[in-house]
Amino acid sequence: IVLPPIISPYNNDGSYNINGSAIGSSNIKGIASLSYFNPVPGLDMNRSNSEMNHIQSSAYIQLKPVKWVTLKSLYSIDYLFVDNDLFWNPFTGDGYSYNGYSSAWSTRYKTMLWDNTAQFDYTFATKHNVTVLIGNEQRRRTTLSAGINRQGLSDLAYDVIQAGWVNNNPAGMGYGENYMLSTFGRLEYNFNRKYYVQGNIRQDEYSALGQKKGVFWGASAGWDINKENFWSEAGLNKVFSSFRLRGSYGKVGNIAGIGDYTPYSTFGSGLYGGASTLTFSSVGNPNLKWETSKKTDIGFSFGLFKERLTGTFSYYKNNIDGLILYVPQAPSTGLPSNPPQNVGSMYNKGGEISLDAMVLNKKDFSWNTSFTFSSNKNEVTALAPGLSVIQTGTAGLETVNQTMVGYSLGYLWVVRT
């Protein structure tokens, strides 16, 4: 879009209009040369392809030694194999300075999950219903990738990685592994399908944390008011086909966005003058622990006109502590990367409303309408000691986002126009 519109991508003889890595000037007065590529030969001859093969499978054994006990063991796999193929032609564009450029690498992502549970469902005195679940879960994820990058075609007629090339370098090298071990339990009780309470607790241990263990729990309660006598005596059951109050409070953990080896400081390997090298590449944190959230959620749901109109109203507040952030360090520290730390806290709070209506339900025609509304306020309440602001830069070194106490996380920080 920056090229003069009178420049043709082809010469009069049908060949590509190129001048080295750039497009030819086409004898335009006052323009001796242009630094932009001719996009047409790149579209014709370059490629960047990925082929993915995905395998998902599971098998389980389930036993019921007695009517109210269920034992289950589930084993599943999720394998994703990715093959990448990249080629830049040697005649112009990105591959011109290399006299041809090609990369091929393969990555194998493997996930294994083994889940063992015992569930007890028992009803006594007709109206008391109890469900107890205990279990153990193990999850292992591995990543393995390797490939080659080749530069300088010995025969320009070829465009495959298997052809003759002058320079060969490793490409797409990767190795990763993480493991999660979880033990959990859940208790559910309801009286006469009218009053509901539930509690759960779990212990998770994750290999990619310095302090691997985290204990999390939650509790909730619900009340079906439309089953109460006073509800029907007031005639409200003729209006509401269902009406339930609910509330919950719980603590959960988060590890999203961290690498497999965050507790460790690592070195990267390379070549210099034909000799192998090691370079300090990343800083770890052996004290890194779970980011935690304590969430309160209250609301109610209802149904009108035999569930032709249903709705849900809820309010929540989520207090997040031990935020995992890669905290910027002063250049004078000489560190090669920003170490991950549990540095601060923030909250999210808001409300949600949803309404669903079955307007028409005929044999050959139905019409359903939905309405949703949600609001959320996010505010950072603490950062790391001595750290007043965290700024985020783009690849062009422009600072367009920053995080400060009293503001939302990563809010826009730009010139007001």
PDB file of C-alpha atoms in Angstrom, residues 53-337:
ATOM      1  CA  ASN A  53      -2.498 -34.229  13.742  1.00  0.00           C
ATOM      2  CA  HIS A  54      -4.625 -34.439  16.882  1.00  0.00           C
ATOM      3  CA  ILE A  55      -5.311 -37.630  18.845  1.00  0.00           C
ATOM      4  CA  GLN A  56      -7.740 -37.725  21.781  1.00  0.00           C
ATOM      5  CA  SER A  57      -8.695 -40.934  23.524  1.00  0.00           C
ATOM      6  CA  SER A  58      -9.978 -42.124  26.890  1.00  0.00           C
ATOM      7  CA  ALA A  59     -11.000 -45.315  28.636  1.00  0.00           C
ATOM      8  CA  TYR A  60     -12.516 -45.947  32.039  1.00  0.00           C
ATOM      9  CA  ILE A  61     -13.503 -48.728  34.417  1.00  0.00           C
ATOM     10  CA  GLN A  62     -16.548 -48.256  36.633  1.00  0.00           C
ATOM     11  CA  LEU A  63     -17.699 -50.528  39.416  1.00  0.00           C
ATOM     12  CA  LYS A  64     -20.716 -50.468  41.766  1.00  0.00           C
ATOM     13  CA  PRO A  65     -19.969 -52.866  44.641  1.00  0.00           C
ATOM     14  CA  VAL A  66     -23.225 -51.735  46.228  1.00  0.00           C
ATOM     15  CA  LYS A  67     -26.106 -49.661  44.875  1.00  0.00           C
ATOM     16  CA  TRP A  68     -25.016 -46.379  46.486  1.00  0.00           C
ATOM     17  CA  VAL A  69     -21.256 -46.612  45.788  1.00  0.00           C
ATOM     18  CA  THR A  70     -19.607 -45.886  42.424  1.00  0.00           C
ATOM     19  CA  LEU A  71     -15.879 -46.459  41.855  1.00  0.00           C
ATOM     20  CA  LYS A  72     -14.353 -45.078  38.671  1.00  0.00           C
ATOM     21  CA  SER A  73     -10.886 -44.950  37.125  1.00  0.00           C
ATOM     22  CA  LEU A  74     -10.423 -42.843  33.974  1.00  0.00           C
ATOM     23  CA  TYR A  75      -7.284 -42.637  31.837  1.00  0.00           C
ATOM     24  CA  SER A  76      -7.088 -40.259  28.870  1.00  0.00           C
ATOM     25  CA  ILE A  77      -4.549 -38.832  26.439  1.00  0.00           C
ATOM     26  CA  ASP A  78      -4.452 -35.727  24.282  1.00  0.00           C
ATOM     27  CA  TYR A  79      -1.657 -35.709  21.684  1.00  0.00           C
ATOM     28  CA  LEU A  80      -1.022 -32.888  19.217  1.00  0.00           C
ATOM     29  CA  PHE A  81       1.708 -33.273  16.569  1.00  0.00           C
ATOM     30  CA  VAL A  82       2.645 -30.179  14.546  1.00  0.00           C
ATOM     31  CA  ASP A  83       4.949 -30.158  11.483  1.00  0.00           C
ATOM     32  CA  ASN A  84       6.090 -26.740  10.219  1.00  0.00           C
ATOM     33  CA  ASP A  85       7.520 -25.945   6.775  1.00  0.00           C
ATOM     34  CA  LEU A  86       8.928 -22.500   5.864  1.00  0.00           C
ATOM     35  CA  PHE A  87      10.579 -21.430   2.586  1.00  0.00           C
ATOM     36  CA  TRP A  88      11.766 -18.036   1.294  1.00  0.00           C
ATOM     37  CA  ASN A  89      12.831 -17.867  -2.330  1.00  0.00           C
ATOM     38  CA  PRO A  90      16.409 -16.757  -3.145  1.00  0.00           C
ATOM     39  CA  PHE A  91      15.474 -14.296  -5.931  1.00  0.00           C
ATOM     40  CA  THR A  92      13.942 -11.412  -3.976  1.00  0.00           C
ATOM     41  CA  GLY A  93      12.326 -10.460  -0.683  1.00  0.00           C
ATOM     42  CA  ASP A  94      13.266 -11.869   2.717  1.00  0.00           C
ATOM     43  CA  GLY A  95      15.265 -14.788   1.299  1.00  0.00           C
ATOM     44  CA  TYR A  96      17.421 -12.739  -1.097  1.00  0.00           C
ATOM     45  CA  SER A  97      20.268 -11.982   1.330  1.00  0.00           C
ATOM     46  CA  TYR A  98      20.450 -15.658   2.343  1.00  0.00           C
ATOM     47  CA  ASN A  99      20.378 -16.954  -1.268  1.00  0.00           C
ATOM     48  CA  GLY A 100      17.363 -18.964  -0.149  1.00  0.00           C
ATOM     49  CA  TYR A 101      16.127 -19.757   3.338  1.00  0.00           C
ATOM     50  CA  SER A 102      14.199 -22.751   4.686  1.00  0.00           C
ATOM     51  CA  SER A 103      13.178 -24.123   8.088  1.00  0.00           C
ATOM     52  CA  ALA A 104      11.422 -27.314   9.119  1.00  0.00           C
ATOM     53  CA  TRP A 105      10.631 -28.358  12.674  1.00  0.00           C
ATOM     54  CA  SER A 106       8.252 -30.651  14.473  1.00  0.00           C
ATOM     55  CA  THR A 107       6.639 -30.285  17.882  1.00  0.00           C
ATOM     56  CA  ARG A 108       4.918 -32.961  19.959  1.00  0.00           C
ATOM     57  CA  TYR A 109       2.521 -31.888  22.705  1.00  0.00           C
ATOM     58  CA  LYS A 110       1.410 -34.760  24.945  1.00  0.00           C
ATOM     59  CA  THR A 111      -1.021 -34.664  27.859  1.00  0.00           C
ATOM     60  CA  MET A 112      -1.823 -37.622  30.104  1.00  0.00           C
ATOM     61  CA  LEU A 113      -4.645 -37.569  32.672  1.00  0.00           C
ATOM     62  CA  TRP A 114      -5.385 -40.264  35.232  1.00  0.00           C
ATOM     63  CA  ASP A 115      -8.446 -39.703  37.428  1.00  0.00           C
ATOM     64  CA  ASN A 116      -9.651 -41.991  40.233  1.00  0.00           C
ATOM     65  CA  THR A 117     -12.862 -41.269  42.160  1.00  0.00           C
ATOM     66  CA  ALA A 118     -15.209 -42.868  44.657  1.00  0.00           C
ATOM     67  CA  GLN A 119     -18.761 -41.493  44.906  1.00  0.00           C
ATOM     68  CA  PHE A 120     -21.318 -42.298  47.576  1.00  0.00           C
ATOM     69  CA  ASP A 121     -24.993 -41.421  46.946  1.00  0.00           C
ATOM     70  CA  TYR A 122     -27.296 -42.179  49.845  1.00  0.00           C
ATOM     71  CA  THR A 123     -30.834 -41.228  50.817  1.00  0.00           C
ATOM     72  CA  PHE A 124     -32.134 -41.791  54.327  1.00  0.00           C
ATOM     73  CA  ALA A 125     -35.425 -40.998  56.013  1.00  0.00           C
ATOM     74  CA  THR A 126     -36.806 -40.322  52.517  1.00  0.00           C
ATOM     75  CA  LYS A 127     -35.991 -36.599  52.501  1.00  0.00           C
ATOM     76  CA  HIS A 128     -32.273 -36.515  53.299  1.00  0.00           C
ATOM     77  CA  ASN A 129     -30.027 -36.864  50.236  1.00  0.00           C
ATOM     78  CA  VAL A 130     -26.232 -37.016  50.618  1.00  0.00           C
ATOM     79  CA  THR A 131     -23.511 -37.294  47.984  1.00  0.00           C
ATOM     80  CA  VAL A 132     -19.829 -37.645  48.887  1.00  0.00           C
ATOM     81  CA  LEU A 133     -17.053 -37.653  46.295  1.00  0.00           C
ATOM     82  CA  ILE A 134     -13.364 -38.269  46.982  1.00  0.00           C
ATOM     83  CA  GLY A 135     -10.685 -38.560  44.340  1.00  0.00           C
ATOM     84  CA  ASN A 136      -7.159 -38.230  43.093  1.00  0.00           C
ATOM     85  CA  GLU A 137      -6.020 -36.777  39.788  1.00  0.00           C
ATOM     86  CA  GLN A 138      -2.642 -36.779  38.048  1.00  0.00           C
ATOM     87  CA  ARG A 139      -1.849 -34.775  34.931  1.00  0.00           C
ATOM     88  CA  ARG A 140       1.417 -34.792  33.003  1.00  0.00           C
ATOM     89  CA  ARG A 141       2.186 -32.509  30.045  1.00  0.00           C
ATOM     90  CA  THR A 142       5.277 -32.710  27.870  1.00  0.00           C
ATOM     91  CA  THR A 143       6.512 -30.658  24.934  1.00  0.00           C
ATOM     92  CA  LEU A 144       9.306 -31.788  22.638  1.00  0.00           C
ATOM     93  CA  SER A 145      10.384 -30.035  19.441  1.00  0.00           C
ATOM     94  CA  ALA A 146      13.381 -30.060  17.103  1.00  0.00           C
ATOM     95  CA  GLY A 147      14.223 -28.948  13.598  1.00  0.00           C
ATOM     96  CA  ILE A 148      16.721 -27.458  11.175  1.00  0.00           C
ATOM     97  CA  ASN A 149      17.225 -24.124   9.454  1.00  0.00           C
ATOM     98  CA  ARG A 150      19.117 -24.114   6.111  1.00  0.00           C
ATOM     99  CA  GLN A 151      20.476 -21.149   4.149  1.00  0.00           C
ATOM    100  CA  GLY A 152      22.116 -20.809   0.742  1.00  0.00           C
ATOM    101  CA  LEU A 153      20.679 -23.059  -1.959  1.00  0.00           C
ATOM    102  CA  SER A 154      23.290 -24.849  -4.035  1.00  0.00           C
ATOM    103  CA  ASP A 155      20.751 -25.304  -6.850  1.00  0.00           C
ATOM    104  CA  LEU A 156      18.175 -22.526  -7.245  1.00  0.00           C
ATOM    105  CA  ALA A 157      15.737 -24.882  -8.968  1.00  0.00           C
ATOM    106  CA  TYR A 158      14.797 -26.468  -5.620  1.00  0.00           C
ATOM    107  CA  ASP A 159      12.510 -25.174  -2.872  1.00  0.00           C
ATOM    108  CA  VAL A 160      12.573 -28.058  -0.356  1.00  0.00           C
ATOM    109  CA  ILE A 161      14.523 -28.456   2.884  1.00  0.00           C
ATOM    110  CA  GLN A 162      16.012 -31.734   1.579  1.00  0.00           C
ATOM    111  CA  ALA A 163      17.889 -29.978  -1.275  1.00  0.00           C
ATOM    112  CA  GLY A 164      21.559 -28.970  -1.174  1.00  0.00           C
ATOM    113  CA  TRP A 165      22.285 -26.044   1.161  1.00  0.00           C
ATOM    114  CA  VAL A 166      25.442 -24.293   2.351  1.00  0.00           C
ATOM    115  CA  ASN A 167      24.649 -23.454   5.996  1.00  0.00           C
ATOM    116  CA  ASN A 168      22.781 -25.588   8.519  1.00  0.00           C
ATOM    117  CA  ASN A 169      21.572 -24.439  11.949  1.00  0.00           C
ATOM    118  CA  PRO A 170      19.281 -25.854  14.629  1.00  0.00           C
ATOM    119  CA  ALA A 171      15.715 -24.501  14.675  1.00  0.00           C
ATOM    120  CA  GLY A 172      12.594 -24.863  16.790  1.00  0.00           C
ATOM    121  CA  MET A 173      14.388 -26.569  19.677  1.00  0.00           C
ATOM    122  CA  GLY A 174      12.162 -27.000  22.716  1.00  0.00           C
ATOM    123  CA  TYR A 175      11.691 -29.189  25.755  1.00  0.00           C
ATOM    124  CA  GLY A 176       9.157 -28.880  28.552  1.00  0.00           C
ATOM    125  CA  GLU A 177       7.462 -30.970  31.189  1.00  0.00           C
ATOM    126  CA  ASN A 178       5.071 -30.243  34.048  1.00  0.00           C
ATOM    127  CA  TYR A 179       3.100 -32.339  36.485  1.00  0.00           C
ATOM    128  CA  MET A 180      -0.002 -31.714  38.581  1.00  0.00           C
ATOM    129  CA  LEU A 181      -0.992 -33.922  41.504  1.00  0.00           C
ATOM    130  CA  SER A 182      -4.412 -33.263  43.048  1.00  0.00           C
ATOM    131  CA  THR A 183      -6.439 -34.786  45.874  1.00  0.00           C
ATOM    132  CA  PHE A 184     -10.003 -33.582  46.354  1.00  0.00           C
ATOM    133  CA  GLY A 185     -13.279 -34.159  48.125  1.00  0.00           C
ATOM    134  CA  ARG A 186     -16.850 -32.846  47.840  1.00  0.00           C
ATOM    135  CA  LEU A 187     -19.891 -33.130  50.091  1.00  0.00           C
ATOM    136  CA  GLU A 188     -23.425 -32.347  48.878  1.00  0.00           C
ATOM    137  CA  TYR A 189     -26.569 -32.419  50.971  1.00  0.00           C
ATOM    138  CA  ASN A 190     -30.144 -31.459  50.262  1.00  0.00           C
ATOM    139  CA  PHE A 191     -33.282 -31.768  52.320  1.00  0.00           C
ATOM    140  CA  ASN A 192     -36.401 -32.702  50.421  1.00  0.00           C
ATOM    141  CA  ARG A 193     -34.947 -31.195  47.202  1.00  0.00           C
ATOM    142  CA  LYS A 194     -35.569 -27.822  48.804  1.00  0.00           C
ATOM    143  CA  TYR A 195     -32.488 -26.774  50.812  1.00  0.00           C
ATOM    144  CA  TYR A 196     -29.054 -27.378  49.266  1.00  0.00           C
ATOM    145  CA  VAL A 197     -25.572 -27.078  50.746  1.00  0.00           C
ATOM    146  CA  GLN A 198     -22.246 -28.092  49.238  1.00  0.00           C
ATOM    147  CA  GLY A 199     -18.643 -27.977  50.367  1.00  0.00           C
ATOM    148  CA  ASN A 200     -15.442 -28.931  48.602  1.00  0.00           C
ATOM    149  CA  ILE A 201     -11.733 -28.995  49.348  1.00  0.00           C
ATOM    150  CA  ARG A 202      -8.720 -29.880  47.234  1.00  0.00           C
ATOM    151  CA  GLN A 203      -4.945 -29.917  47.473  1.00  0.00           C
ATOM    152  CA  ASP A 204      -2.980 -29.234  44.307  1.00  0.00           C
ATOM    153  CA  GLU A 205       0.765 -29.634  43.828  1.00  0.00           C
ATOM    154  CA  TYR A 206       2.278 -28.179  40.653  1.00  0.00           C
ATOM    155  CA  SER A 207       5.823 -28.822  39.490  1.00  0.00           C
ATOM    156  CA  ALA A 208       6.348 -25.358  37.919  1.00  0.00           C
ATOM    157  CA  LEU A 209       6.059 -23.519  41.248  1.00  0.00           C
ATOM    158  CA  GLY A 210       8.720 -23.029  43.892  1.00  0.00           C
ATOM    159  CA  GLN A 211       6.159 -23.530  46.677  1.00  0.00           C
ATOM    160  CA  LYS A 212       4.288 -26.304  44.918  1.00  0.00           C
ATOM    161  CA  LYS A 213       1.434 -27.044  47.317  1.00  0.00           C
ATOM    162  CA  GLY A 214      -1.838 -25.128  47.503  1.00  0.00           C
ATOM    163  CA  VAL A 215      -5.001 -25.924  49.462  1.00  0.00           C
ATOM    164  CA  PHE A 216      -8.295 -24.558  48.099  1.00  0.00           C
ATOM    165  CA  TRP A 217     -11.889 -24.845  49.224  1.00  0.00           C
ATOM    166  CA  GLY A 218     -15.403 -23.589  48.658  1.00  0.00           C
ATOM    167  CA  ALA A 219     -18.912 -23.637  50.083  1.00  0.00           C
ATOM    168  CA  SER A 220     -22.302 -22.877  48.583  1.00  0.00           C
ATOM    169  CA  ALA A 221     -25.965 -22.968  49.517  1.00  0.00           C
ATOM    170  CA  GLY A 222     -29.266 -22.808  47.644  1.00  0.00           C
ATOM    171  CA  TRP A 223     -32.952 -22.491  48.564  1.00  0.00           C
ATOM    172  CA  ASP A 224     -35.899 -23.398  46.320  1.00  0.00           C
ATOM    173  CA  ILE A 225     -38.437 -20.978  47.744  1.00  0.00           C
ATOM    174  CA  ASN A 226     -41.201 -22.031  45.378  1.00  0.00           C
ATOM    175  CA  LYS A 227     -41.465 -25.341  47.257  1.00  0.00           C
ATOM    176  CA  GLU A 228     -42.334 -23.607  50.535  1.00  0.00           C
ATOM    177  CA  ASN A 229     -45.928 -23.619  51.806  1.00  0.00           C
ATOM    178  CA  PHE A 230     -46.008 -19.849  52.373  1.00  0.00           C
ATOM    179  CA  TRP A 231     -45.061 -19.361  48.720  1.00  0.00           C
ATOM    180  CA  SER A 232     -48.055 -21.308  47.437  1.00  0.00           C
ATOM    181  CA  GLU A 233     -50.351 -19.841  50.112  1.00  0.00           C
ATOM    182  CA  ALA A 234     -49.480 -16.384  48.758  1.00  0.00           C
ATOM    183  CA  GLY A 235     -50.333 -17.575  45.254  1.00  0.00           C
ATOM    184  CA  LEU A 236     -46.802 -16.897  43.975  1.00  0.00           C
ATOM    185  CA  ASN A 237     -46.495 -20.427  42.585  1.00  0.00           C
ATOM    186  CA  LYS A 238     -49.096 -19.449  39.985  1.00  0.00           C
ATOM    187  CA  VAL A 239     -46.723 -16.746  38.722  1.00  0.00           C
ATOM    188  CA  PHE A 240     -43.293 -18.306  39.313  1.00  0.00           C
ATOM    189  CA  SER A 241     -42.751 -21.854  38.104  1.00  0.00           C
ATOM    190  CA  SER A 242     -39.363 -21.799  39.862  1.00  0.00           C
ATOM    191  CA  PHE A 243     -37.452 -19.460  42.171  1.00  0.00           C
ATOM    192  CA  ARG A 244     -34.099 -20.223  43.802  1.00  0.00           C
ATOM    193  CA  LEU A 245     -31.735 -18.170  45.971  1.00  0.00           C
ATOM    194  CA  ARG A 246     -28.072 -19.101  45.968  1.00  0.00           C
ATOM    195  CA  GLY A 247     -24.751 -17.967  47.373  1.00  0.00           C
ATOM    196  CA  SER A 248     -21.175 -19.199  47.420  1.00  0.00           C
ATOM    197  CA  TYR A 249     -17.733 -18.365  48.759  1.00  0.00           C
ATOM    198  CA  GLY A 250     -14.484 -20.042  47.866  1.00  0.00           C
ATOM    199  CA  LYS A 251     -10.750 -19.895  47.400  1.00  0.00           C
ATOM    200  CA  VAL A 252      -9.186 -21.089  44.131  1.00  0.00           C
ATOM    201  CA  GLY A 253      -5.672 -21.103  42.688  1.00  0.00           C
ATOM    202  CA  ASN A 254      -4.301 -19.852  39.381  1.00  0.00           C
ATOM    203  CA  ILE A 255      -1.092 -20.707  37.531  1.00  0.00           C
ATOM    204  CA  ALA A 256      -1.944 -19.441  34.046  1.00  0.00           C
ATOM    205  CA  GLY A 257       0.880 -17.855  32.063  1.00  0.00           C
ATOM    206  CA  ILE A 258       3.920 -19.346  33.790  1.00  0.00           C
ATOM    207  CA  GLY A 259       6.521 -21.575  32.177  1.00  0.00           C
ATOM    208  CA  ASP A 260       7.485 -25.105  33.142  1.00  0.00           C
ATOM    209  CA  TYR A 261      10.689 -24.090  34.942  1.00  0.00           C
ATOM    210  CA  THR A 262       9.876 -20.780  36.638  1.00  0.00           C
ATOM    211  CA  PRO A 263      11.525 -21.720  39.980  1.00  0.00           C
ATOM    212  CA  TYR A 264      14.892 -22.129  38.263  1.00  0.00           C
ATOM    213  CA  SER A 265      17.426 -19.761  36.751  1.00  0.00           C
ATOM    214  CA  THR A 266      18.434 -21.229  33.402  1.00  0.00           C
ATOM    215  CA  PHE A 267      21.174 -21.068  30.815  1.00  0.00           C
ATOM    216  CA  GLY A 268      20.796 -21.155  27.047  1.00  0.00           C
ATOM    217  CA  SER A 269      23.154 -22.927  24.669  1.00  0.00           C
ATOM    218  CA  GLY A 270      24.582 -21.690  21.398  1.00  0.00           C
ATOM    219  CA  LEU A 271      27.578 -21.639  19.065  1.00  0.00           C
ATOM    220  CA  TYR A 272      30.359 -19.057  18.763  1.00  0.00           C
ATOM    221  CA  GLY A 273      33.263 -19.581  16.404  1.00  0.00           C
ATOM    222  CA  GLY A 274      32.349 -23.245  16.115  1.00  0.00           C
ATOM    223  CA  ALA A 275      32.525 -23.732  19.890  1.00  0.00           C
ATOM    224  CA  SER A 276      29.572 -24.433  22.163  1.00  0.00           C
ATOM    225  CA  THR A 277      28.539 -21.701  24.597  1.00  0.00           C
ATOM    226  CA  LEU A 278      26.327 -21.228  27.640  1.00  0.00           C
ATOM    227  CA  THR A 279      24.576 -17.941  28.353  1.00  0.00           C
ATOM    228  CA  PHE A 280      22.625 -16.847  31.432  1.00  0.00           C
ATOM    229  CA  SER A 281      19.174 -16.570  29.834  1.00  0.00           C
ATOM    230  CA  SER A 282      16.434 -16.346  32.498  1.00  0.00           C
ATOM    231  CA  VAL A 283      15.984 -15.672  36.199  1.00  0.00           C
ATOM    232  CA  GLY A 284      13.872 -18.022  38.306  1.00  0.00           C
ATOM    233  CA  ASN A 285      12.127 -17.623  41.636  1.00  0.00           C
ATOM    234  CA  PRO A 286      12.240 -20.553  44.109  1.00  0.00           C
ATOM    235  CA  ASN A 287       9.684 -18.751  46.319  1.00  0.00           C
ATOM    236  CA  LEU A 288       6.987 -18.474  43.628  1.00  0.00           C
ATOM    237  CA  LYS A 289       3.632 -19.792  44.872  1.00  0.00           C
ATOM    238  CA  TRP A 290       0.006 -20.058  43.795  1.00  0.00           C
ATOM    239  CA  GLU A 291      -1.901 -16.947  42.810  1.00  0.00           C
ATOM    240  CA  THR A 292      -5.136 -17.156  44.784  1.00  0.00           C
ATOM    241  CA  SER A 293      -8.664 -15.788  44.420  1.00  0.00           C
ATOM    242  CA  LYS A 294     -11.314 -15.494  47.115  1.00  0.00           C
ATOM    243  CA  LYS A 295     -14.676 -15.055  45.440  1.00  0.00           C
ATOM    244  CA  THR A 296     -18.112 -14.221  46.808  1.00  0.00           C
ATOM    245  CA  ASP A 297     -21.117 -14.848  44.560  1.00  0.00           C
ATOM    246  CA  ILE A 298     -24.780 -14.266  45.457  1.00  0.00           C
ATOM    247  CA  GLY A 299     -27.888 -14.219  43.286  1.00  0.00           C
ATOM    248  CA  PHE A 300     -31.193 -15.748  42.361  1.00  0.00           C
ATOM    249  CA  SER A 301     -32.830 -17.423  39.367  1.00  0.00           C
ATOM    250  CA  PHE A 302     -36.473 -17.730  38.437  1.00  0.00           C
ATOM    251  CA  GLY A 303     -38.882 -19.099  35.881  1.00  0.00           C
ATOM    252  CA  LEU A 304     -42.233 -17.650  34.800  1.00  0.00           C
ATOM    253  CA  PHE A 305     -45.193 -19.072  32.867  1.00  0.00           C
ATOM    254  CA  LYS A 306     -44.063 -22.709  33.070  1.00  0.00           C
ATOM    255  CA  GLU A 307     -40.456 -21.739  32.279  1.00  0.00           C
ATOM    256  CA  ARG A 308     -41.410 -19.793  29.133  1.00  0.00           C
ATOM    257  CA  LEU A 309     -39.424 -16.900  30.648  1.00  0.00           C
ATOM    258  CA  THR A 310     -36.344 -17.593  32.789  1.00  0.00           C
ATOM    259  CA  GLY A 311     -33.824 -15.254  34.324  1.00  0.00           C
ATOM    260  CA  THR A 312     -30.699 -15.079  36.476  1.00  0.00           C
ATOM    261  CA  PHE A 313     -29.367 -12.181  38.579  1.00  0.00           C
ATOM    262  CA  SER A 314     -26.004 -12.334  40.350  1.00  0.00           C
ATOM    263  CA  TYR A 315     -23.436 -10.162  42.105  1.00  0.00           C
ATOM    264  CA  TYR A 316     -19.816 -11.154  42.616  1.00  0.00           C
ATOM    265  CA  LYS A 317     -16.608  -9.879  44.129  1.00  0.00           C
ATOM    266  CA  ASN A 318     -13.296 -11.604  43.488  1.00  0.00           C
ATOM    267  CA  ASN A 319     -10.298 -10.623  45.622  1.00  0.00           C
ATOM    268  CA  ILE A 320      -7.071 -11.806  43.966  1.00  0.00           C
ATOM    269  CA  ASP A 321      -3.892 -12.054  46.039  1.00  0.00           C
ATOM    270  CA  GLY A 322      -0.318 -13.044  45.228  1.00  0.00           C
ATOM    271  CA  LEU A 323      -0.546 -11.827  41.621  1.00  0.00           C
ATOM    272  CA  ILE A 324       2.034 -13.557  39.430  1.00  0.00           C
ATOM    273  CA  LEU A 325       3.774 -10.874  37.380  1.00  0.00           C
ATOM    274  CA  TYR A 326       7.159 -10.628  35.687  1.00  0.00           C
ATOM    275  CA  VAL A 327       8.384  -7.596  37.625  1.00  0.00           C
ATOM    276  CA  PRO A 328      10.713  -5.167  35.767  1.00  0.00           C
ATOM    277  CA  GLN A 329      14.179  -4.777  37.288  1.00  0.00           C
ATOM    278  CA  ALA A 330      16.666  -1.911  37.119  1.00  0.00           C
ATOM    279  CA  PRO A 331      19.197  -2.302  34.265  1.00  0.00           C
ATOM    280  CA  SER A 332      21.982  -2.052  36.851  1.00  0.00           C
ATOM    281  CA  THR A 333      21.042  -5.477  38.221  1.00  0.00           C
ATOM    282  CA  GLY A 334      22.427  -7.072  35.069  1.00  0.00           C
ATOM    283  CA  LEU A 335      19.645  -9.652  34.972  1.00  0.00           C
ATOM    284  CA  PRO A 336      18.789 -11.154  31.559  1.00  0.00           C
ATOM    285  CA  SER A 337      15.029 -11.320  32.282  1.00  0.00           C
TER     286      SER A 337
END
